[in-house]
Coordinates of C-alpha atoms and ligand atoms in Angstrom, one line a residue:
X1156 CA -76.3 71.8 -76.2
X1157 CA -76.5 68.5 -74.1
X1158 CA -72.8 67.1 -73.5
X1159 CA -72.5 64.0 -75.7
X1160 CA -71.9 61.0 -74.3
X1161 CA -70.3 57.4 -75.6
X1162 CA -70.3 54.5 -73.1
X1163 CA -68.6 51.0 -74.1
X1164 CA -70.5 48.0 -72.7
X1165 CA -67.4 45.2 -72.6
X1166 CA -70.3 42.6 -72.0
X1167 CA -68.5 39.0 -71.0
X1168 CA -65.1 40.3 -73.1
X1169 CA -61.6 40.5 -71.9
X1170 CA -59.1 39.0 -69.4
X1171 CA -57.7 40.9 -66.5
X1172 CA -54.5 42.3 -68.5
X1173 CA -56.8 42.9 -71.5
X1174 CA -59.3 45.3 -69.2
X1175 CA -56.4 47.2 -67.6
X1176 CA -55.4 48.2 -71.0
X1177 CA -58.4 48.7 -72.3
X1178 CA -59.0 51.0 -69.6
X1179 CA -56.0 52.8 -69.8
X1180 CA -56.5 53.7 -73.2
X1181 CA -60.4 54.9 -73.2
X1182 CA -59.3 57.1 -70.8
X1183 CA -56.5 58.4 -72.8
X1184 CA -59.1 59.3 -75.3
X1185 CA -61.4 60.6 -72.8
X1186 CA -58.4 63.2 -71.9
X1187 CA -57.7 63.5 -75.2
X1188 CA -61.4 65.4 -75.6
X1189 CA -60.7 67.3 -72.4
X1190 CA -63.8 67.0 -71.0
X1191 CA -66.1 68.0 -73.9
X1192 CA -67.3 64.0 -73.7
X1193 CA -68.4 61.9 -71.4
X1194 CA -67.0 59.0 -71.7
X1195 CA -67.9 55.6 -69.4
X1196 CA -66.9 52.1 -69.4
X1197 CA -68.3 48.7 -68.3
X1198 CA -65.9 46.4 -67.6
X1199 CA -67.1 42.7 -66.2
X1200 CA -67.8 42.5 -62.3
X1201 CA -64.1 40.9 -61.6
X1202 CA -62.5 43.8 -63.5
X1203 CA -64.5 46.8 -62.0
X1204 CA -61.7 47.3 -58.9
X1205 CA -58.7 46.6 -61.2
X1206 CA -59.8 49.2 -63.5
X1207 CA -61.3 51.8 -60.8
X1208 CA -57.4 51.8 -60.2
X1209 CA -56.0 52.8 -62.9
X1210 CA -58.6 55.5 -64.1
X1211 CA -57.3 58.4 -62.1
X1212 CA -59.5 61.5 -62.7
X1213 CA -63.3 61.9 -63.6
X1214 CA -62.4 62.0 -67.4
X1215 CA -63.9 58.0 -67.5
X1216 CA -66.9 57.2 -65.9
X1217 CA -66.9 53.1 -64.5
X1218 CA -70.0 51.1 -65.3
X1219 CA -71.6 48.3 -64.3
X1220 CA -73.1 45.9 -66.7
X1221 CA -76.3 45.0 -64.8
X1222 CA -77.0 45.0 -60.6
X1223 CA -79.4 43.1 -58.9
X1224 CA -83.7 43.5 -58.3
X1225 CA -82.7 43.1 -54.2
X1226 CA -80.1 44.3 -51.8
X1227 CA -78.8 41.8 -50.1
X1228 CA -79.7 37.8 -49.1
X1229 CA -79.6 34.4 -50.8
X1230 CA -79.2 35.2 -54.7
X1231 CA -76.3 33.3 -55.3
X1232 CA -74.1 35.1 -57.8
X1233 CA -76.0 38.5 -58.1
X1234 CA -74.2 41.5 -57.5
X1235 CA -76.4 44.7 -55.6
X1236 CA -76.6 48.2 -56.4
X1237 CA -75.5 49.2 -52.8
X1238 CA -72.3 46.1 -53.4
X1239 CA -71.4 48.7 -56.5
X1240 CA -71.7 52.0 -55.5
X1241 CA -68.4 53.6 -54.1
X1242 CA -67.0 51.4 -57.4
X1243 CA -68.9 52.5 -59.7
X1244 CA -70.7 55.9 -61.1
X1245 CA -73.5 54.3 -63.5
X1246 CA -75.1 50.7 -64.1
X1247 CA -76.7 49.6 -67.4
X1248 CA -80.0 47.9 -66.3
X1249 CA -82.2 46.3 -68.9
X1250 CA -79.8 45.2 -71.6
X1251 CA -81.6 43.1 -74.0
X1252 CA -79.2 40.1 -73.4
X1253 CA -80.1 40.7 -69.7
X1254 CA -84.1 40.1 -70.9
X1255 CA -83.2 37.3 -73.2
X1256 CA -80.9 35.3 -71.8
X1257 CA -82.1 36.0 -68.1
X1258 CA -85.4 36.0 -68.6
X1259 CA -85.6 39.5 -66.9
X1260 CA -89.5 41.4 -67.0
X1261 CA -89.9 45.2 -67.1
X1262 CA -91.2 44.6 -63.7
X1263 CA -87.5 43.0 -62.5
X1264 CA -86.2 46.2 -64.4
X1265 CA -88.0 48.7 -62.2
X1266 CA -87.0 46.7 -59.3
X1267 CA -83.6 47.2 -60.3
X1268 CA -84.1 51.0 -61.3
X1269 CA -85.1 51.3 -57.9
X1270 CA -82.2 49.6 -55.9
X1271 CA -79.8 51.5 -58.5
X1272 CA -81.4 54.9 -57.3
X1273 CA -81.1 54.3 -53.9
X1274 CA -77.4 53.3 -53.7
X1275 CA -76.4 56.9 -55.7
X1276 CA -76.2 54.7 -58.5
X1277 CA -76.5 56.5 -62.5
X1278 CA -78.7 54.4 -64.7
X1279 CA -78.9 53.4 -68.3
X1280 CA -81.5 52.1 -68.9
X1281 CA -81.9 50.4 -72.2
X1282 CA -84.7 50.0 -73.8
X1283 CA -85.5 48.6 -77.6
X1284 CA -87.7 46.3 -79.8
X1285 CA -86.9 42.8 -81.6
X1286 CA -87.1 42.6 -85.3
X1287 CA -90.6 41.0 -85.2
X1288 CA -91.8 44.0 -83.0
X1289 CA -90.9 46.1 -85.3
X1290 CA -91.9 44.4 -88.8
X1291 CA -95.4 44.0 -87.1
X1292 CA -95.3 48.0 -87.1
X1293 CA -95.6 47.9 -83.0
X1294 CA -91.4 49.2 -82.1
X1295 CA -92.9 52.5 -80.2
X1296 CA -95.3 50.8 -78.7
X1297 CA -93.1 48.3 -77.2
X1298 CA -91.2 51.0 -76.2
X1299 CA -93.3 53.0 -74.4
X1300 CA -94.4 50.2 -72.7
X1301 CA -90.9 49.6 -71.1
X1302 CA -90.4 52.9 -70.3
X1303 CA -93.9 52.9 -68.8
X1304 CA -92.9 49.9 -66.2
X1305 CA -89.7 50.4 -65.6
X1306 CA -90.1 54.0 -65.3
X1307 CA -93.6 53.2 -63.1
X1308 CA -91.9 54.8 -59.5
X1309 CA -89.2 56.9 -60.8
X1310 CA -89.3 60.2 -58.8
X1311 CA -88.7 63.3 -61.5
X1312 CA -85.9 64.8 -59.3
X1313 CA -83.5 61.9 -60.2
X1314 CA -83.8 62.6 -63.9
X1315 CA -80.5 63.9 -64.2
X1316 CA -79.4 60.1 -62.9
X1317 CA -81.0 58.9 -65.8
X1318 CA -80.2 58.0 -68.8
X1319 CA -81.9 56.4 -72.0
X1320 CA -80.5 54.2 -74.5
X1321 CA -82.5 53.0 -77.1
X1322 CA -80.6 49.5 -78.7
X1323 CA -83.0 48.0 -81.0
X1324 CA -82.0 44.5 -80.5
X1325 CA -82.4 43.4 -84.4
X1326 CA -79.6 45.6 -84.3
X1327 CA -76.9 44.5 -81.3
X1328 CA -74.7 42.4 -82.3
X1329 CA -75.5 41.7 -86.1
X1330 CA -73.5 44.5 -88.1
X1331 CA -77.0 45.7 -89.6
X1332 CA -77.4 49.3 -87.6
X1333 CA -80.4 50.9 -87.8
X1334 CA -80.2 54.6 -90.1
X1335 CA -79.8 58.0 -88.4
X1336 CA -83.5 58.1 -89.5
X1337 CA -84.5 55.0 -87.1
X1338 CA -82.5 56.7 -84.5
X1339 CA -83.8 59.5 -84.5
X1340 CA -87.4 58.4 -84.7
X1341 CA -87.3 56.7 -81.7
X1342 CA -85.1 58.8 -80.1
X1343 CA -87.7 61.8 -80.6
X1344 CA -90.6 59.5 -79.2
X1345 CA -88.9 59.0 -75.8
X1346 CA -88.0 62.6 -75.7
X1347 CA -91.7 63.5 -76.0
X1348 CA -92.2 60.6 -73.3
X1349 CA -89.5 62.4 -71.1
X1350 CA -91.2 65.7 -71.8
X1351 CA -94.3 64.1 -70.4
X1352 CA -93.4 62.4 -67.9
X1353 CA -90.5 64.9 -66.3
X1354 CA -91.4 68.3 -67.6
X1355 CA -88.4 70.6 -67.6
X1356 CA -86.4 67.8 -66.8
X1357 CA -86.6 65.8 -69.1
X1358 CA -83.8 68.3 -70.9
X1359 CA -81.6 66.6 -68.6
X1360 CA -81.4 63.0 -69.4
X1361 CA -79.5 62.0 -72.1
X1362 CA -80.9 59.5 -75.0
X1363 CA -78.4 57.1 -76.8
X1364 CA -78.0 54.6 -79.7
X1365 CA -76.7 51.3 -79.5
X1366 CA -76.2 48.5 -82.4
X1367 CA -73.4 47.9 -84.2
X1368 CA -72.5 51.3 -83.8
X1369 CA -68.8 51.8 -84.8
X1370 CA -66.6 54.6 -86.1
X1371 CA -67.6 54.7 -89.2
X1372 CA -71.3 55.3 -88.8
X1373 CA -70.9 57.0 -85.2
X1374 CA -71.7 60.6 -87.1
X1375 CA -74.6 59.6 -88.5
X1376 CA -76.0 58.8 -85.2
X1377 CA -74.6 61.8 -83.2
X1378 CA -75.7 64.1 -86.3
X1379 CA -79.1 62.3 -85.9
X1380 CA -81.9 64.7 -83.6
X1381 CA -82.4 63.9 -80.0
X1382 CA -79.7 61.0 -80.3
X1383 CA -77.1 62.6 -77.3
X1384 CA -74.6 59.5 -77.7
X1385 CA -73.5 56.0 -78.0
X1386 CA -73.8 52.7 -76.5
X1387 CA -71.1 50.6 -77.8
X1388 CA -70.9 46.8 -77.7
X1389 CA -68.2 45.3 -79.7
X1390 CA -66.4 48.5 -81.3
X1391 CA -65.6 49.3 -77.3
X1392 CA -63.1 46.9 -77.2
X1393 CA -60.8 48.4 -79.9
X1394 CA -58.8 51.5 -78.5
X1395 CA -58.7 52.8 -82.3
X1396 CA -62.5 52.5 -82.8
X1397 CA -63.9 53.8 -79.5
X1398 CA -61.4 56.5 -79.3
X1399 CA -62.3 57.6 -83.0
X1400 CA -65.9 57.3 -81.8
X1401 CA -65.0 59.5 -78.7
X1402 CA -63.7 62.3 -80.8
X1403 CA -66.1 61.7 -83.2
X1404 CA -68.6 63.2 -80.5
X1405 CA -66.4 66.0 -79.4
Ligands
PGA2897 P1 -72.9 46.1 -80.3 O1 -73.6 46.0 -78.9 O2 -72.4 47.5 -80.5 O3 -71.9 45.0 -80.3 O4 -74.0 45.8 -81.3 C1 -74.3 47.1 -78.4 C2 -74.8 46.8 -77.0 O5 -75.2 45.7 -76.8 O6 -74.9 47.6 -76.1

């Protein structure tokens, strides 16, 4: 069986003290499971070097929340891929705050993807589709049509750097979680994707949930079929929550 995995995404949360102990904790639970889990974190840019010190072992993997379509040059305040590796294992690129509120395309997305790849970076990409997408019955086709561009020069022997996490976005942030059913709909449409797309692979990159997941209905999802893990938003920044989440997966 694919090894679960449950990420917390910190977004623009927590002060310097507040990160450290949040840290410090996650990876408590993430010992706690003895491996069985993976378990990653993404802490603000500031916080990414304070907490890369106090997380030890491999038990916690460090995230970024987003890196930039370029490596270097006049983007004042982006942060590159290569600027993160060596600090990080994994960025989430895609986010649906990033698309919103940054105005970022699918085609900035692959740009990203690419730069990720290139500096040893993991990637999560997220992928998902609003609430008028999917009342107008068109959620996998919106879909697959960000996998299809963001996923446009992705070489199949990084699959195993790749993960998917599907976040519908009627979903993040609101308390309304889509069913183990919804999950698990989508979630078997992007494996078929993968399938296509990577072959044997595609066995090798993991697909997630995220929105409003939380302890209480983390089960559902991890029970739900080809749903490998978590995304968390807001339930990441409770030790008591994510860690129940964490063992929730083991
Ligand atoms: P949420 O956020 O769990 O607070 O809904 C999920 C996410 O944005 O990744």
């Amino acid at each position: 069986m694919t090894k679960r995995y449950i990420v917390g995404n910190w977004k623009m949360n927590t002060t310097h003290d507040d990160a450290v102990a949040l840290a410090e904790s996650s990876a408590d639970a993430a010992m706690q499971v003895n491996g069985s889990v993976d378990v990653g974190i993404c802490p603000p840019f500031p916080w990414l070097v304070p907490v890369s010190h106090v997380v030890f072992d491999d038990s916690l993997r460090i995230g970024a929340q987003d890196c930039a379509a370029t490596d270097e040059g006049a983007y004042t305040g982006d942060v590159s891929a290569s600027m993160l590796s060596g600090i990080c294992d994994f960025t989430l690129i895609g986010h649906s705050e990033r698309r919103l509120h940054h105005g970022e395309t699918d085609a900035v997305v692959q740009k990203k993807i690419e730069q990720a790849i290139k500096a040893r970076l993991d990637v999560i990409l997220c992928v998902g589709e609003t609430t008028g997408e999917r009342e107008s019955g068109s959620a996998e086709r919106v879909v697959q049509r960000q996998l299809d561009d963001a996923l446009l020069s992705f070489d199949g022997d990084d699959a195993p750097r790749l993960t998917i996490a599907y976040e519908p976005v009627w979903a993040i942030g609101t308390g309304i979680a889509a069913t183990g059913h919804d999950a698990s709909g989508m979630a078997t449409m992007i494996r078929e994707d993968l399938k296509r797309r990577f072959g044997f692979l595609n066995g090798t990159v993991r697909i997630l949930y995220g929105g409003s997941a939380n302890e209480r209905n983390a089960a559902s999802f991890l029970a739900a079929s080809n749903v490998d893990g978590l995304l968390v938003g807001s339930a990441s920044l409770s030790p008591e929550s994510f860690g129940a989440m964490i063992v929730a997966a083991k």
